[in-house]
Coordinates of C-alpha atoms in Angstrom, one line a residue:
Chain A
M447 CA 60.3 40.0 27.2
T448 CA 61.0 41.3 23.6
I449 CA 64.6 41.7 22.3
R450 CA 64.5 45.3 23.1
E451 CA 63.5 44.6 26.7
V452 CA 66.1 41.9 27.1
R453 CA 68.8 44.3 25.9
E454 CA 67.7 46.8 28.7
A455 CA 67.7 44.0 31.2
V456 CA 71.2 42.9 30.2
R457 CA 72.4 46.5 30.7
A458 CA 70.6 46.9 34.0
R459 CA 71.5 43.5 35.4
S460 CA 73.8 41.2 33.5
A461 CA 73.7 38.8 30.5
A462 CA 74.2 36.0 33.0
D463 CA 71.2 36.9 35.0
V464 CA 69.1 37.1 31.9
C465 CA 70.4 33.8 30.6
A466 CA 69.7 32.1 34.0
D467 CA 66.1 33.4 33.8
A468 CA 65.6 32.0 30.4
L469 CA 67.1 28.5 31.4
A470 CA 64.9 28.5 34.4
R471 CA 61.8 29.2 32.3
I472 CA 62.8 26.4 29.9
E473 CA 63.3 24.0 32.8
T474 CA 59.9 24.7 34.1
L475 CA 57.9 24.7 30.9
N476 CA 59.7 22.5 28.4
P477 CA 58.5 19.3 30.0
Q478 CA 54.9 20.4 29.1
L479 CA 55.8 21.9 25.7
N480 CA 58.5 19.6 24.3
A481 CA 59.8 22.7 22.4
F482 CA 63.5 21.8 22.8
N483 CA 65.3 18.8 21.7
T484 CA 68.6 19.9 23.3
V485 CA 69.2 22.6 26.0
V486 CA 72.9 23.7 26.4
A487 CA 72.6 25.3 29.8
D488 CA 76.3 25.3 30.8
Q489 CA 77.5 26.5 27.4
A490 CA 75.0 29.3 27.4
M491 CA 75.9 30.5 31.0
A492 CA 79.6 30.5 30.1
R493 CA 78.9 32.5 27.0
A494 CA 76.7 35.0 28.9
E495 CA 79.4 35.4 31.5
A496 CA 82.0 36.0 28.8
I497 CA 79.8 38.8 27.5
D498 CA 79.5 40.3 30.9
R499 CA 83.3 40.3 31.3
E500 CA 83.9 42.5 28.2
P501 CA 81.1 45.2 28.3
D502 CA 83.0 47.5 26.0
R503 CA 83.3 44.9 23.2
W504 CA 79.6 44.1 23.3
R505 CA 78.1 47.5 24.1
D506 CA 76.8 48.2 20.6
A507 CA 76.2 44.6 19.5
P508 CA 72.5 44.3 18.5
L509 CA 71.8 41.0 20.3
A510 CA 74.4 41.2 23.2
G511 CA 73.2 38.8 25.9
V512 CA 69.9 37.9 24.1
P513 CA 68.9 34.2 24.7
I514 CA 68.3 32.6 21.4
A515 CA 66.7 29.2 20.4
V516 CA 67.8 27.7 17.1
K517 CA 65.8 25.2 15.0
D518 CA 67.3 21.8 15.2
N519 CA 67.9 21.6 11.4
L520 CA 70.5 24.4 11.6
C521 CA 74.1 23.2 12.2
T522 CA 75.7 24.3 15.5
R523 CA 79.4 23.3 15.9
G524 CA 79.7 21.0 19.0
I525 CA 76.0 21.0 19.7
R526 CA 73.9 18.0 18.6
T527 CA 71.8 18.8 15.5
T528 CA 69.2 16.1 14.8
A529 CA 66.6 17.6 12.3
S530 CA 64.3 15.8 14.8
S531 CA 65.3 12.5 13.0
R532 CA 66.6 9.2 14.3
M533 CA 68.9 9.5 11.4
L534 CA 70.8 12.3 13.0
E535 CA 69.9 11.7 16.6
H536 CA 73.6 11.7 17.8
Y537 CA 75.0 13.9 15.0
V538 CA 77.4 16.7 16.3
P539 CA 78.3 19.0 13.3
P540 CA 81.9 20.1 12.9
Y541 CA 80.7 23.6 11.7
D542 CA 78.2 26.4 12.4
A543 CA 75.6 27.5 9.9
T544 CA 76.2 31.0 8.7
V545 CA 73.2 32.3 10.4
V546 CA 74.5 30.9 13.7
S547 CA 77.8 32.6 13.4
R548 CA 76.1 35.7 12.6
L549 CA 73.9 35.7 15.7
E550 CA 76.9 34.8 17.8
R551 CA 78.9 37.7 16.3
A552 CA 76.0 40.0 17.2
G553 CA 76.2 38.8 20.8
G554 CA 73.4 36.3 20.8
V555 CA 73.5 33.5 23.4
I556 CA 72.3 30.1 22.1
V557 CA 70.3 28.3 24.8
G558 CA 69.2 25.2 22.8
K559 CA 68.0 23.5 19.7
T560 CA 64.2 23.5 19.0
N561 CA 62.1 20.5 18.0
C562 CA 60.6 20.5 14.5
D563 CA 59.0 18.2 12.0
E564 CA 61.5 15.5 10.9
F565 CA 63.8 17.0 8.3
A566 CA 61.3 20.0 8.3
M567 CA 58.7 17.8 6.5
G568 CA 55.2 18.3 8.0
S569 CA 52.7 21.0 9.0
S570 CA 52.0 20.2 12.6
N571 CA 55.3 19.1 14.3
E572 CA 53.8 15.6 14.7
T573 CA 56.4 14.0 12.4
S574 CA 59.3 14.6 14.9
A575 CA 61.0 11.5 16.0
F576 CA 61.1 13.1 19.5
G577 CA 57.4 13.6 19.9
P578 CA 55.1 16.5 19.0
V579 CA 55.6 20.0 20.4
R580 CA 52.4 21.3 22.2
N581 CA 50.9 24.7 21.6
P582 CA 51.3 27.0 24.5
W583 CA 47.8 28.3 24.1
A584 CA 46.2 24.9 24.3
L585 CA 48.3 21.9 25.2
D586 CA 46.2 19.4 23.3
R587 CA 46.8 21.3 20.0
I588 CA 49.5 21.4 17.4
P589 CA 51.9 24.4 17.4
G590 CA 52.1 24.2 13.7
G591 CA 55.0 23.1 11.7
T592 CA 57.6 22.7 10.9
S593 CA 59.3 25.3 13.2
G594 CA 56.9 24.4 16.0
G595 CA 59.4 24.3 18.8
S596 CA 60.7 27.7 17.8
A597 CA 57.2 29.2 17.7
A598 CA 56.2 27.6 21.0
A599 CA 59.5 28.8 22.7
V600 CA 58.8 32.4 21.7
A601 CA 55.0 32.3 22.5
A602 CA 55.7 30.8 25.8
R603 CA 58.3 33.5 26.6
L604 CA 61.2 31.0 26.9
T605 CA 63.4 33.1 24.5
P606 CA 62.5 36.4 22.8
M607 CA 63.6 35.1 19.4
A608 CA 64.1 31.8 17.8
L609 CA 65.4 30.9 14.3
G610 CA 63.2 28.8 12.0
S611 CA 63.3 27.7 8.4
D612 CA 60.6 27.9 5.9
T613 CA 60.2 25.7 2.8
G614 CA 56.4 25.9 2.4
G615 CA 55.2 28.0 5.4
S616 CA 57.4 26.5 8.2
I617 CA 58.1 29.8 9.8
R618 CA 54.8 31.5 9.2
Q619 CA 52.3 28.8 9.8
P620 CA 53.5 27.9 13.4
A621 CA 54.0 31.7 14.1
S622 CA 50.3 32.1 13.2
L623 CA 49.1 29.2 15.3
C624 CA 51.2 30.2 18.3
G625 CA 50.4 33.9 18.1
V626 CA 53.9 35.2 17.3
V627 CA 55.6 37.1 14.4
G628 CA 57.3 34.9 11.8
L629 CA 59.3 36.2 8.8
K630 CA 60.3 34.3 5.8
P631 CA 62.8 36.5 3.9
T632 CA 63.1 36.6 0.1
Y633 CA 64.9 33.5 -1.4
G634 CA 68.6 34.5 -1.3
R635 CA 68.2 37.3 1.4
V636 CA 69.7 35.0 4.1
S637 CA 72.4 32.3 3.8
R638 CA 71.4 28.6 3.7
Y639 CA 74.8 27.4 4.5
G640 CA 74.5 25.0 7.4
L641 CA 70.8 24.6 7.0
I642 CA 70.0 20.8 6.6
A643 CA 68.6 20.9 3.1
H644 CA 64.9 19.9 2.4
A645 CA 64.1 21.6 -0.9
S646 CA 67.0 23.7 -2.0
S647 CA 65.0 26.1 -4.4
L648 CA 62.4 26.8 -1.7
D649 CA 64.3 26.8 1.8
Q650 CA 65.0 30.0 3.6
V651 CA 66.0 30.8 7.2
G652 CA 64.2 33.5 9.2
P653 CA 63.3 34.7 12.7
L654 CA 60.2 34.0 15.0
T655 CA 59.7 37.0 17.4
R656 CA 57.2 38.6 19.6
T657 CA 57.2 41.9 17.7
V658 CA 57.8 43.1 14.2
Y659 CA 60.6 45.4 15.4
D660 CA 62.4 42.3 16.7
A661 CA 62.0 40.6 13.4
A662 CA 63.5 43.6 11.6
L663 CA 66.4 43.8 14.1
T664 CA 67.1 40.1 13.6
L665 CA 67.0 40.4 9.8
N666 CA 69.6 43.2 10.0
V667 CA 71.9 40.6 11.6
L668 CA 71.0 37.6 9.4
A669 CA 70.8 39.2 5.9
G670 CA 73.5 39.6 3.4
S671 CA 75.7 37.7 1.0
D672 CA 77.8 34.7 2.0
E673 CA 80.6 33.2 0.2
A674 CA 79.6 29.7 1.3
D675 CA 76.2 30.0 -0.4
A676 CA 76.1 30.9 -4.1
T677 CA 72.4 31.2 -3.9
C678 CA 72.7 34.1 -1.4
A679 CA 72.3 37.4 -3.0
A680 CA 74.6 40.4 -3.0
E681 CA 71.8 42.9 -2.7
P682 CA 72.5 45.6 -0.2
V683 CA 71.1 45.2 3.3
P684 CA 69.2 48.3 4.6
D685 CA 68.6 49.0 8.2
Y686 CA 65.2 47.2 8.5
T687 CA 64.3 48.9 11.8
A688 CA 64.7 52.3 10.1
A689 CA 61.8 51.3 7.8
L690 CA 59.3 51.0 10.7
T691 CA 57.8 54.5 10.4
G692 CA 54.2 53.5 11.2
D693 CA 53.2 55.3 8.0
V694 CA 51.1 53.4 5.5
R695 CA 49.4 56.3 3.8
G696 CA 49.1 55.5 0.1
T697 CA 50.4 52.0 0.6
R698 CA 48.4 49.6 -1.7
I699 CA 47.4 46.3 -0.2
G700 CA 46.1 43.6 -2.6
I701 CA 43.6 41.0 -1.4
P702 CA 43.1 37.9 -3.6
R703 CA 39.3 37.5 -2.8
A704 CA 38.8 34.7 -5.3
L705 CA 41.5 32.5 -3.7
L706 CA 40.0 33.0 -0.2
E707 CA 36.9 31.3 -1.4
Q708 CA 38.7 28.1 -1.3
G709 CA 37.8 27.5 2.2
V710 CA 38.8 29.6 5.2
D711 CA 37.6 29.2 8.7
A712 CA 34.9 31.9 9.5
E713 CA 36.8 33.3 12.5
V714 CA 40.0 33.5 10.5
S715 CA 38.5 35.5 7.6
G716 CA 36.7 37.7 10.1
A717 CA 39.9 38.4 11.9
M718 CA 41.7 39.2 8.6
D719 CA 39.0 41.6 7.4
A720 CA 39.2 43.4 10.8
A721 CA 43.0 43.6 10.5
L722 CA 42.7 45.0 6.9
D723 CA 40.3 47.7 8.3
V724 CA 42.9 48.7 10.8
L725 CA 45.4 49.3 8.0
K726 CA 42.8 51.1 6.0
A727 CA 42.1 53.4 8.9
R728 CA 45.8 54.2 8.9
G729 CA 45.7 55.3 5.3
A730 CA 46.4 52.2 3.3
T731 CA 44.4 51.5 0.1
L732 CA 42.8 48.0 -0.2
V733 CA 42.4 46.7 -3.7
D734 CA 41.4 43.3 -5.1
V735 CA 44.1 41.3 -6.9
D736 CA 43.7 38.3 -9.2
L737 CA 46.1 35.3 -8.8
P738 CA 44.5 32.8 -11.1
H739 CA 47.1 30.1 -10.6
A740 CA 47.5 30.4 -6.8
C741 CA 45.0 27.7 -6.4
F742 CA 47.5 25.3 -8.0
A743 CA 50.4 26.3 -5.7
T744 CA 49.8 23.4 -3.2
P745 CA 49.9 20.6 -5.7
V746 CA 52.9 22.3 -7.5
Y747 CA 54.6 22.6 -4.1
Y748 CA 54.2 19.0 -3.2
L749 CA 55.5 17.8 -6.5
V750 CA 58.5 20.2 -6.6
S751 CA 59.5 19.9 -2.9
T752 CA 59.3 16.2 -2.8
A753 CA 61.4 15.9 -5.9
E754 CA 64.1 18.1 -4.4
A755 CA 63.8 16.3 -1.0
S756 CA 64.3 12.9 -2.5
S757 CA 67.5 14.2 -4.1
N758 CA 68.7 16.0 -1.0
L759 CA 68.0 13.1 1.4
A760 CA 70.0 10.6 -0.8
R761 CA 73.0 11.7 1.2
Y762 CA 71.8 9.8 4.3
D763 CA 73.3 6.5 3.5
G764 CA 75.0 5.5 6.7
V765 CA 78.4 6.2 5.4
R766 CA 79.8 9.6 6.4
Y767 CA 77.7 10.6 9.4
G768 CA 74.4 9.7 11.1
F769 CA 72.8 6.4 11.8
R770 CA 73.9 3.1 10.1
A771 CA 72.1 -0.3 10.3
K772 CA 74.1 -3.4 9.9
D773 CA 74.0 -5.5 6.7
E774 CA 76.4 -7.8 4.9
S775 CA 76.0 -6.0 1.6
L776 CA 76.4 -2.2 0.8
R777 CA 73.0 -1.9 -0.9
G778 CA 71.4 -3.8 2.0
M779 CA 73.1 -1.4 4.5
Y780 CA 71.7 1.6 2.5
A781 CA 68.2 0.3 2.4
K782 CA 68.1 -0.8 6.1
T783 CA 69.8 2.4 7.3
R784 CA 67.2 4.5 5.5
A785 CA 64.2 2.3 6.5
R786 CA 65.1 2.5 10.2
G787 CA 66.6 6.1 10.3
F788 CA 63.7 7.8 8.5
G789 CA 60.1 8.3 9.9
A790 CA 56.9 7.7 7.8
E791 CA 56.4 11.2 6.4
V792 CA 60.0 11.5 5.3
K793 CA 59.8 8.1 3.5
R794 CA 56.5 9.0 1.9
R795 CA 58.0 12.2 0.5
I796 CA 61.1 10.5 -0.7
M797 CA 59.0 7.9 -2.5
L798 CA 56.8 10.6 -4.0
G799 CA 59.8 12.7 -5.1
T800 CA 61.5 9.6 -6.6
Y801 CA 58.3 8.8 -8.5
V802 CA 57.9 12.2 -10.0
L803 CA 61.5 12.3 -11.1
S804 CA 61.4 8.8 -12.5
A805 CA 61.6 8.1 -16.3
G806 CA 58.1 8.2 -17.8
Y807 CA 56.6 10.4 -15.1
Y808 CA 59.1 13.3 -15.1
D809 CA 57.4 15.3 -17.9
A810 CA 53.9 14.7 -16.5
Y811 CA 54.6 15.6 -13.0
Y812 CA 58.0 17.3 -12.3
L813 CA 58.3 19.3 -15.5
K814 CA 54.5 20.3 -15.5
A815 CA 54.8 21.4 -11.9
Q816 CA 57.8 23.5 -12.7
Q817 CA 55.8 25.1 -15.6
V818 CA 52.8 25.9 -13.4
R819 CA 55.4 27.3 -10.9
T820 CA 56.3 29.8 -13.5
L821 CA 52.6 30.8 -13.9
V822 CA 52.2 31.2 -10.1
L823 CA 55.3 33.4 -10.1
R824 CA 54.0 35.5 -12.9
D825 CA 50.8 36.1 -11.2
Y826 CA 52.5 37.6 -8.3
D827 CA 54.8 39.7 -10.5
R828 CA 51.8 41.1 -12.2
A829 CA 50.0 41.8 -8.9
F830 CA 53.0 43.6 -7.6
A831 CA 53.1 45.9 -10.5
D832 CA 49.9 47.4 -8.9
V833 CA 50.2 46.8 -5.1
D834 CA 52.9 47.0 -2.5
V835 CA 51.9 44.0 -0.4
V836 CA 49.4 41.1 -0.8
A837 CA 47.4 40.1 2.3
M838 CA 45.7 36.8 3.1
P839 CA 45.4 34.5 6.2
T840 CA 48.6 32.6 7.1
S841 CA 46.7 29.4 7.9
P842 CA 43.0 28.5 6.7
L843 CA 42.5 27.2 10.2
P844 CA 43.6 27.9 13.8
A845 CA 45.5 25.1 15.5
V846 CA 43.9 21.7 15.2
R847 CA 44.1 19.0 17.9
I848 CA 47.2 16.8 18.0
G849 CA 46.4 13.6 16.0
E850 CA 43.4 15.2 14.2
R851 CA 44.9 15.2 10.7
V852 CA 48.1 13.4 10.9
S853 CA 46.8 10.1 9.3
D854 CA 45.7 11.8 6.2
P855 CA 48.6 13.4 4.2
V856 CA 46.4 15.3 1.7
Q857 CA 44.3 17.0 4.6
M858 CA 47.6 17.9 6.3
Y859 CA 49.0 19.4 3.1
L860 CA 45.9 21.6 2.7
M861 CA 47.0 23.5 5.9
D862 CA 49.8 25.0 3.6
V863 CA 47.4 26.4 0.9
F864 CA 48.2 30.1 1.6
T865 CA 51.9 29.8 2.5
V866 CA 53.5 27.8 -0.3
S867 CA 53.2 30.5 -3.0
A868 CA 55.8 32.7 -1.3
N869 CA 58.4 29.9 -1.5
L870 CA 57.5 28.9 -5.1
S871 CA 57.9 32.6 -6.1
G872 CA 60.8 33.4 -3.8
L873 CA 58.9 36.3 -2.2
P874 CA 59.3 37.6 1.3
A875 CA 56.2 37.0 3.6
I876 CA 55.5 37.6 7.3
S877 CA 52.8 36.4 9.7
V878 CA 51.6 38.8 12.4
P879 CA 49.1 38.0 15.2
C880 CA 45.7 39.4 14.3
G881 CA 43.3 38.1 16.9
F882 CA 42.0 35.0 18.6
T883 CA 39.2 32.6 18.0
R884 CA 36.1 33.5 20.1
G885 CA 34.5 30.1 19.8
P886 CA 32.3 28.2 19.8
G887 CA 32.3 29.2 16.1
V888 CA 30.9 27.7 13.0
S889 CA 33.7 26.6 10.6
K890 CA 33.0 26.6 6.9
L891 CA 35.2 23.5 6.7
G892 CA 33.1 21.5 9.1
D893 CA 36.1 21.3 11.3
A894 CA 36.1 21.3 15.1
A895 CA 39.1 23.5 15.2
S896 CA 37.3 26.8 16.0
S897 CA 34.9 25.3 18.5
E898 CA 37.4 26.4 21.2
G899 CA 38.1 30.1 22.0
G900 CA 41.4 31.7 22.6
L901 CA 43.4 30.3 19.7
P902 CA 45.7 32.7 17.9
I903 CA 45.1 33.8 14.3
G904 CA 47.8 35.1 11.9
L905 CA 47.6 37.7 9.1
Q906 CA 50.0 37.0 6.3
L907 CA 51.5 39.8 4.2
M908 CA 53.6 39.0 1.1
G909 CA 55.9 41.5 -0.6
R910 CA 58.2 42.1 -3.5
R911 CA 61.5 40.4 -3.8
F912 CA 64.1 42.0 -1.5
D913 CA 61.5 44.4 -0.3
E914 CA 61.3 43.2 3.3
A915 CA 61.4 46.9 4.3
T916 CA 57.9 47.6 3.0
L917 CA 56.5 44.3 4.4
L918 CA 58.0 45.0 7.9
R919 CA 56.7 48.6 7.7
V920 CA 53.1 47.5 7.0
A921 CA 53.2 44.7 9.6
D922 CA 54.6 47.1 12.2
A923 CA 52.0 49.7 11.5
Y924 CA 49.3 47.1 12.0
E925 CA 50.9 46.0 15.3
R926 CA 51.0 49.6 16.6
D927 CA 47.2 49.7 16.7
T928 CA 46.6 46.3 18.2
E929 CA 47.6 44.5 21.3
W930 CA 47.6 40.9 20.2
S931 CA 51.2 40.3 20.7
T932 CA 51.3 41.5 24.2
Q933 CA 48.9 38.9 25.6
P934 CA 50.6 35.9 27.1
P935 CA 49.2 32.4 26.7
P936 CA 47.2 30.9 29.7
L937 CA 50.1 28.6 30.4
I938 CA 52.0 31.6 31.7
S939 CA 49.3 34.0 32.9
N940 CA 47.8 31.3 35.1
R941 CA 51.1 30.7 36.9
Chain B
M604 CA 58.0 -1.9 -5.1
A605 CA 60.2 -0.4 -7.8
I606 CA 60.1 3.1 -6.4
A607 CA 61.3 2.0 -2.9
A608 CA 64.2 0.2 -4.5
L609 CA 65.1 3.3 -6.5
A610 CA 65.0 5.3 -3.2
H611 CA 67.1 2.6 -1.3
L612 CA 64.3 2.2 1.2
E613 CA 63.5 -1.3 2.6
L614 CA 59.8 -1.3 3.3
D615 CA 57.8 -4.0 5.1
A616 CA 54.3 -5.3 3.7
P617 CA 52.1 -2.9 5.8
E618 CA 54.2 0.1 4.8
I619 CA 54.0 -0.8 1.2
D620 CA 50.2 -1.1 1.4
L621 CA 49.9 2.2 3.3
F622 CA 52.3 4.2 1.1
A623 CA 50.8 2.8 -2.1
R624 CA 47.3 4.0 -1.1
Q625 CA 48.6 7.4 0.3
L626 CA 50.7 8.1 -2.7
G627 CA 47.7 7.4 -4.9
D628 CA 45.7 9.9 -3.0
I629 CA 48.4 12.5 -3.1
L630 CA 48.9 12.0 -6.9
K631 CA 45.2 12.2 -7.5
Y632 CA 45.2 15.6 -5.6
A633 CA 48.3 16.8 -7.5
D634 CA 46.8 15.8 -10.8
A635 CA 45.0 19.2 -10.6
V636 CA 48.1 20.7 -12.3
Q637 CA 47.2 18.7 -15.4
Q638 CA 44.2 21.1 -16.1
V639 CA 46.6 24.1 -16.6
D640 CA 47.6 25.0 -20.1
T641 CA 51.4 25.3 -20.0
T642 CA 52.1 25.4 -23.8
G643 CA 55.2 27.4 -24.4
I644 CA 55.8 28.1 -20.7
L645 CA 59.3 27.7 -19.5
P646 CA 59.8 25.7 -16.3
T647 CA 61.2 27.4 -13.1
A648 CA 63.7 25.2 -11.5
S649 CA 65.4 27.8 -9.5
L650 CA 65.2 31.6 -8.6
V651 CA 68.9 32.0 -8.4
S652 CA 69.3 33.5 -11.9
L653 CA 67.5 36.5 -10.6
H654 CA 70.5 37.3 -8.3
A655 CA 73.5 34.9 -9.0
A656 CA 76.4 35.6 -6.6
D657 CA 79.9 34.5 -7.6
R658 CA 83.3 34.4 -5.8
P659 CA 86.8 33.7 -7.0
D660 CA 87.4 30.0 -7.5
A661 CA 90.4 29.8 -5.2
I662 CA 91.5 27.0 -2.8
R663 CA 90.8 28.0 0.8
P664 CA 91.0 26.2 4.2
S665 CA 88.2 23.7 4.7
L666 CA 87.1 21.0 7.1
D667 CA 90.0 19.0 8.5
R668 CA 90.1 15.3 7.3
D669 CA 90.0 13.9 10.9
E670 CA 87.0 16.1 11.8
A671 CA 85.2 15.0 8.6
L672 CA 85.8 11.4 9.5
C673 CA 84.9 11.6 13.2
S674 CA 81.2 11.7 12.6
A675 CA 81.2 8.5 10.5
P676 CA 79.6 5.3 11.9
D677 CA 82.7 3.4 10.8
A678 CA 86.0 5.0 9.7
A679 CA 89.7 4.2 9.5
V680 CA 90.7 7.6 10.9
D681 CA 94.4 7.0 10.7
A682 CA 94.2 5.7 7.1
G683 CA 91.8 8.4 6.2
F684 CA 88.9 6.3 4.9
F685 CA 85.2 5.8 5.5
K686 CA 84.5 2.0 5.9
V687 CA 81.5 0.3 4.2
P688 CA 80.5 -3.3 3.8
R689 CA 82.3 -5.3 1.2
V690 CA 81.3 -4.4 -2.3
I691 CA 83.3 -6.7 -4.5
G692 CA 83.3 -10.5 -4.0

């Protein structure tokens, strides 16, 4: 069910009934998917029953009685919040993230915390300390990362909406690989207070949903300034659902053709071209745009994000919260705590970040990357003087097999080639389902990924800063003419 | 390894070998940025300047001390301290 359908079900039956259904689905399917780190069944039922007891109070609340999954790197008061790390395995936050309070104020019912890559570092959900999430469309494949549990939960119809966070594609890429909608808002559109920090100049919270309408509805609840986050903007928040007119006549869509020559699976580029034809048929104008520095975005991203991560993760020292290893000396305690508390990918990134920030390498790597970041950003500003949105695939490949790329960090990082630019530039971006692999196909990358049919493909649209309305309008218009989002994965349809 | 010491990470020998090789691969890949001419280009460290949001700098209720201490692996809650291994002699 979508949020809209759930709201009707809550009115017709009850929030408790709807919540019990969601919990039953989770109990049945989560053992196969590993999408949840924690399920709070009793708390969710109590909350749903409380909503049922006060129908007048909740009548107009946009999410009243809607079961919601929250990525496990967002703090939830009284609910274990692990960031999928041994470091925080038993951490129970004393406060709620602002996005969590806002969802609850809107009537949302939190049912659990979703698995993700450790500290949101990864592209496949394989770095989680609690095991990989499995893709509902093919259980031997990755769901994408880092919000893989959130994407799998929505794709498998466990909840109609899940919160994710996106530092380099972590909402959009799993949304694409699991066949759901994923929205990364403009940097500063949504509060980061209570989001466990990965890279503070890039991180943003956003929803994963079945439909674009549901993403717009959720953004209405999440967006807006927050006194607890100085980086959260005071820009006015429009009603994003009102923007969904279906009208894209005269809308200019830019396509960075040169960038796409970097290597895109043949089925992915075919699906993207077909999607653009749909928008063209609705009256949109397709134009080529030049983003000469976008090809440097991935190396820039890995230099900037690891530098920020090495600084942010310095706080995990075994003193104030989280895991502590025993040692006689303070420095020994720090080093052992961090050695045992962090997994390999997190250690790798802390090391890389520490290196690029160290004396002698700072200018050559960190400063240089920040300068190239300026050029990436300017390319987009120039493009958006001419077009309303920029379109490209979300991921160069459909979901790969679990274990296929995890041993080679550079190969894994290349999965992020089309998503990191939006974070470096602070732009809003959305991934919408635009087809399935037909397979057996021939991949330009020599990969086995598309040799199997039925894997979801995502179209990514990027927009101007704080212009989520246009982004959502174009995505919704596309969705109106296609039925990708209504198809359930075989895991459910075979049952 | 100097970097591991800077990062307060105790690594074993196989980890040092693996990370040294992998960090070498990643830096080789990231070296692509060196081809870009950035003469006179200002660095972007943050996008906040585009929409800075301020609030009055006033004292307001915050996390209770006991609550702040209760997540600690070792704390003297009554005295209001976090406890760590001996630092001085």
